[in-house]
Amino acid sequence: MSATAYDWVLFDLDETLFDFPAHAALLALLEQIGLTPSEPLLQEYKETNHRLWEQFNAGAIDSYTLQSRRFIGIGEQVARCPLELNKLFLEQIVALSRPLDGVLETLTRLRRHVGMGIITNGFSAPQRGRLARHALESWFSPLVISDEVGVAKPRAAIFEHALKALPVRDPARVLMVGDNPQTDIGGAAAAGLATCWFDPHFSEAECHPTHRIHHFSQLETIVLG
């Protein structure tokens, strides 16, 4: 019998392991291309980006369409290709993003005792880029990114994809850790995994995880006892 509470821990990436500094990256991009970040400009981008993400999550558009359209307005102002601007924006995400408080220390201890993997929604470039920048990519297997497998959380298929890559027969021996009650906790629970809701802001959202933590370091006690 395993000495740990779980054999494998799967992590969400955005706002669980790393921050996702979208606003700071957008400001950095505008400075890079010589545009003043006026409120109308920022609002137009945010509305366009939000609308495209809604369409993407509903399956109405693919990731290429989202990335090629969200910077059309900004691109027109500086005569730059929207896809080029999207690439520069994602590079800023990678450059500015940092592991959240307690993450590196906790992962360093956990990896000596349990397997660790990632299931994340998002685009391949910033997800892999941030892990590589901090020399963490080799710490996780499997590394499942929705952009690469063609299915996103909370759909069962992405969790099943990860489970097939694990040497674990019982999904209840696999713990999913994430900050989103619907995509991380709800999706993983429906697939039979144990769940840990990372809730640093003491949210009042309805959520029924196996465990709940408010600081990442609390995960060590749950997994290792």
Tab-separated table of C-alpha atoms in Angstrom:
chain	number	residue	atom	x	y	z
A	1	MET	CA	0.000	0.000	0.000
A	2	SER	CA	1.243	3.467	-0.847
A	3	ALA	CA	2.559	5.571	2.026
A	4	THR	CA	1.020	8.632	0.400
A	5	ALA	CA	-2.654	9.536	0.209
A	6	TYR	CA	-2.435	9.618	-3.605
A	7	ASP	CA	-0.232	8.011	-6.221
A	8	TRP	CA	-0.373	10.862	-8.723
A	9	VAL	CA	-1.222	14.553	-8.558
A	10	LEU	CA	-2.491	16.402	-11.627
A	11	PHE	CA	-2.376	20.192	-11.635
A	12	ASP	CA	-4.134	22.963	-13.443
A	13	LEU	CA	-1.596	25.536	-14.650
A	14	ASP	CA	-3.156	29.026	-14.829
A	15	GLU	CA	-3.764	30.582	-11.401
A	16	THR	CA	-2.841	27.288	-9.738
A	17	LEU	CA	0.862	26.840	-10.482
A	18	PHE	CA	1.484	30.121	-12.323
A	19	ASP	CA	-0.197	33.490	-12.471
A	20	PHE	CA	-1.581	34.573	-15.838
A	21	PRO	CA	-0.652	38.268	-16.207
A	22	ALA	CA	-2.870	39.001	-19.211
A	23	HIS	CA	-3.369	42.709	-18.453
A	24	ALA	CA	0.326	43.342	-17.828
A	25	ALA	CA	1.207	41.431	-20.998
A	26	LEU	CA	-1.253	43.509	-23.011
A	27	LEU	CA	0.240	46.751	-21.676
A	28	ALA	CA	3.736	45.485	-22.468
A	29	LEU	CA	2.656	44.582	-25.989
A	30	LEU	CA	1.151	48.023	-26.601
A	31	GLU	CA	4.359	49.667	-25.402
A	32	GLN	CA	6.375	47.339	-27.623
A	33	ILE	CA	4.430	48.379	-30.745
A	34	GLY	CA	4.179	52.059	-29.795
A	35	LEU	CA	0.484	52.361	-28.910
A	36	THR	CA	-0.858	54.349	-25.948
A	37	PRO	CA	-3.013	52.095	-23.704
A	38	SER	CA	-6.162	54.248	-23.703
A	39	GLU	CA	-9.271	53.010	-21.932
A	40	PRO	CA	-11.319	52.689	-25.181
A	41	LEU	CA	-8.521	50.653	-26.761
A	42	LEU	CA	-8.225	48.325	-23.775
A	43	GLN	CA	-11.987	47.917	-23.492
A	44	GLU	CA	-12.391	47.100	-27.172
A	45	TYR	CA	-9.714	44.426	-26.956
A	46	LYS	CA	-11.185	42.906	-23.785
A	47	GLU	CA	-14.680	42.727	-25.280
A	48	THR	CA	-13.393	41.194	-28.505
A	49	ASN	CA	-11.218	38.688	-26.655
A	50	HIS	CA	-14.065	37.730	-24.315
A	51	ARG	CA	-16.481	37.208	-27.198
A	52	LEU	CA	-14.001	35.054	-29.094
A	53	TRP	CA	-13.269	32.918	-26.018
A	54	GLU	CA	-17.001	32.355	-25.546
A	55	GLN	CA	-17.251	31.183	-29.153
A	56	PHE	CA	-14.185	28.990	-28.728
A	57	ASN	CA	-15.458	27.369	-25.525
A	58	ALA	CA	-18.786	26.682	-27.252
A	59	GLY	CA	-16.966	24.956	-30.099
A	60	ALA	CA	-18.010	27.574	-32.664
A	61	ILE	CA	-14.425	28.541	-33.599
A	62	ASP	CA	-11.014	26.909	-33.315
A	63	SER	CA	-7.912	28.212	-31.544
A	64	TYR	CA	-6.361	29.520	-34.771
A	65	THR	CA	-9.429	31.656	-35.447
A	66	LEU	CA	-9.395	33.046	-31.916
A	67	GLN	CA	-5.721	33.955	-32.076
A	68	SER	CA	-5.957	35.444	-35.568
A	69	ARG	CA	-8.936	37.672	-34.734
A	70	ARG	CA	-8.476	39.071	-31.251
A	71	PHE	CA	-5.802	41.596	-32.283
A	72	ILE	CA	-7.429	42.734	-35.533
A	73	GLY	CA	-8.428	46.138	-34.095
A	74	ILE	CA	-5.000	46.823	-32.621
A	75	GLY	CA	-3.312	45.511	-35.745
A	76	GLU	CA	-5.211	47.936	-37.937
A	77	GLN	CA	-3.939	50.863	-35.888
A	78	VAL	CA	-0.286	49.951	-36.366
A	79	ALA	CA	-0.480	48.081	-39.679
A	80	ARG	CA	0.696	44.831	-38.084
A	81	CYS	CA	-0.489	41.271	-38.660
A	82	PRO	CA	-2.903	40.176	-35.895
A	83	LEU	CA	-1.238	36.766	-35.658
A	84	GLU	CA	2.139	38.438	-35.205
A	85	LEU	CA	0.689	40.560	-32.402
A	86	ASN	CA	-0.811	37.459	-30.814
A	87	LYS	CA	2.621	35.808	-30.866
A	88	LEU	CA	4.210	38.856	-29.219
A	89	PHE	CA	1.434	38.905	-26.592
A	90	LEU	CA	1.999	35.246	-25.701
A	91	GLU	CA	5.730	35.906	-25.450
A	92	GLN	CA	4.979	38.644	-22.932
A	93	ILE	CA	2.832	36.197	-20.942
A	94	VAL	CA	5.797	33.823	-20.774
A	95	ALA	CA	8.213	36.597	-19.812
A	96	LEU	CA	6.012	38.115	-17.097
A	97	SER	CA	4.404	35.039	-15.548
A	98	ARG	CA	5.746	33.669	-12.256
A	99	PRO	CA	5.013	30.615	-10.076
A	100	LEU	CA	2.541	31.426	-7.329
A	101	ASP	CA	3.618	31.664	-3.698
A	102	GLY	CA	4.664	28.320	-2.241
A	103	VAL	CA	4.436	26.423	-5.525
A	104	LEU	CA	8.114	25.688	-6.173
A	105	GLU	CA	8.836	24.670	-2.596
A	106	THR	CA	5.802	22.390	-2.420
A	107	LEU	CA	6.392	20.774	-5.801
A	108	THR	CA	10.023	20.129	-4.883
A	109	ARG	CA	8.895	18.106	-1.861
A	110	LEU	CA	5.999	16.336	-3.576
A	111	ARG	CA	7.974	15.104	-6.569
A	112	ARG	CA	10.146	12.940	-4.307
A	113	HIS	CA	7.109	10.895	-3.310
A	114	VAL	CA	4.389	11.046	-6.001
A	115	GLY	CA	4.062	11.391	-9.735
A	116	MET	CA	2.992	14.799	-11.012
A	117	GLY	CA	1.228	15.823	-14.199
A	118	ILE	CA	-0.652	18.769	-15.673
A	119	ILE	CA	-4.047	19.132	-17.325
A	120	THR	CA	-4.476	22.666	-18.589
A	121	ASN	CA	-6.727	24.566	-20.940
A	122	GLY	CA	-4.991	27.115	-23.132
A	123	PHE	CA	-2.536	27.486	-25.973
A	124	SER	CA	0.574	25.376	-26.249
A	125	ALA	CA	3.138	28.186	-26.592
A	126	PRO	CA	2.542	30.019	-23.273
A	127	GLN	CA	1.843	26.840	-21.305
A	128	ARG	CA	4.998	25.043	-22.391
A	129	GLY	CA	6.947	28.293	-22.538
A	130	ARG	CA	6.385	29.163	-18.891
A	131	LEU	CA	7.319	25.687	-17.702
A	132	ALA	CA	10.456	25.698	-19.842
A	133	ARG	CA	11.455	29.186	-18.695
A	134	HIS	CA	11.479	27.975	-15.095
A	135	ALA	CA	13.004	24.549	-15.943
A	136	LEU	CA	9.878	22.706	-14.780
A	137	GLU	CA	8.704	20.895	-17.903
A	138	SER	CA	10.504	17.660	-16.977
A	139	TRP	CA	8.760	17.599	-13.595
A	140	PHE	CA	5.382	16.718	-15.096
A	141	SER	CA	4.144	13.687	-16.992
A	142	PRO	CA	1.683	13.676	-18.568
A	143	LEU	CA	1.543	17.287	-19.744
A	144	VAL	CA	-1.917	17.563	-21.275
A	145	ILE	CA	-2.759	20.856	-23.005
A	146	SER	CA	-6.209	21.367	-24.485
A	147	ASP	CA	-4.787	23.116	-27.548
A	148	GLU	CA	-2.767	19.991	-28.369
A	149	VAL	CA	-5.329	17.266	-27.638
A	150	GLY	CA	-8.357	19.064	-29.076
A	151	VAL	CA	-10.560	18.867	-25.998
A	152	ALA	CA	-10.801	21.131	-22.951
A	153	LYS	CA	-11.768	20.842	-19.310
A	154	PRO	CA	-14.344	20.123	-17.954
A	155	ARG	CA	-15.062	17.545	-20.666
A	156	ALA	CA	-14.391	13.999	-19.520
A	157	ALA	CA	-12.226	13.173	-22.533
A	158	ILE	CA	-9.310	15.338	-21.422
A	159	PHE	CA	-9.192	13.673	-17.995
A	160	GLU	CA	-9.502	10.233	-19.597
A	161	HIS	CA	-6.614	11.147	-21.917
A	162	ALA	CA	-4.441	11.922	-18.890
A	163	LEU	CA	-5.495	8.820	-16.958
A	164	LYS	CA	-4.555	6.548	-19.869
A	165	ALA	CA	-0.992	7.861	-19.597
A	166	LEU	CA	-0.714	7.006	-15.888
A	167	PRO	CA	0.370	3.716	-14.298
A	168	VAL	CA	-2.585	4.015	-11.918
A	169	ARG	CA	-5.650	1.781	-12.173
A	170	ASP	CA	-7.871	3.521	-9.653
A	171	PRO	CA	-8.733	7.132	-10.611
A	172	ALA	CA	-9.555	7.814	-6.955
A	173	ARG	CA	-5.818	7.467	-6.264
A	174	VAL	CA	-5.235	10.457	-8.566
A	175	LEU	CA	-5.715	13.961	-7.165
A	176	MET	CA	-6.662	16.893	-9.412
A	177	VAL	CA	-5.617	20.304	-8.042
A	178	GLY	CA	-7.073	23.459	-9.548
A	179	ASP	CA	-8.628	26.847	-8.871
A	180	ASN	CA	-11.741	26.569	-11.031
A	181	PRO	CA	-14.806	24.924	-9.419
A	182	GLN	CA	-16.331	23.972	-12.774
A	183	THR	CA	-13.490	23.061	-15.112
A	184	ASP	CA	-11.023	21.630	-12.594
A	185	ILE	CA	-13.075	20.312	-9.694
A	186	GLY	CA	-16.371	19.481	-11.384
A	187	GLY	CA	-14.737	17.975	-14.440
A	188	ALA	CA	-12.273	15.854	-12.482
A	189	ALA	CA	-14.885	14.623	-10.011
A	190	ALA	CA	-17.141	13.513	-12.865
A	191	ALA	CA	-14.201	11.492	-14.212
A	192	GLY	CA	-13.764	9.758	-10.848
A	193	LEU	CA	-10.689	11.613	-9.631
A	194	ALA	CA	-10.197	12.982	-6.129
A	195	THR	CA	-10.128	16.769	-6.128
A	196	CYS	CA	-8.436	19.632	-4.315
A	197	TRP	CA	-9.825	23.129	-4.772
A	198	PHE	CA	-7.079	25.744	-4.596
A	199	ASP	CA	-9.036	28.715	-3.273
A	200	PRO	CA	-6.634	31.483	-2.207
A	201	HIS	CA	-9.362	34.141	-2.163
A	202	PHE	CA	-11.789	32.266	0.129
A	203	SER	CA	-14.461	32.182	-2.559
A	204	GLU	CA	-18.130	31.703	-1.748
A	205	ALA	CA	-18.727	29.840	-5.004
A	206	GLU	CA	-20.504	26.518	-4.721
A	207	CYS	CA	-17.961	23.739	-4.925
A	208	HIS	CA	-17.733	20.262	-3.416
A	209	PRO	CA	-14.116	19.093	-3.622
A	210	THR	CA	-12.487	16.243	-1.729
A	211	HIS	CA	-10.124	18.832	-0.218
A	212	ARG	CA	-9.906	22.612	-0.132
A	213	ILE	CA	-6.782	24.697	0.438
A	214	HIS	CA	-6.149	28.433	0.660
A	215	HIS	CA	-2.369	28.379	0.299
A	216	PHE	CA	-0.497	26.063	-2.025
A	217	SER	CA	1.785	24.792	0.732
A	218	GLN	CA	-1.222	23.138	2.424
A	219	LEU	CA	-1.222	20.559	-0.365
A	220	GLU	CA	1.802	18.823	1.122
A	221	THR	CA	-0.099	17.649	4.200
A	222	ILE	CA	-2.991	16.369	2.077
A	223	VAL	CA	-0.769	14.307	-0.194
A	224	LEU	CA	1.982	13.214	2.170
A	225	GLY	CA	0.144	13.212	5.482
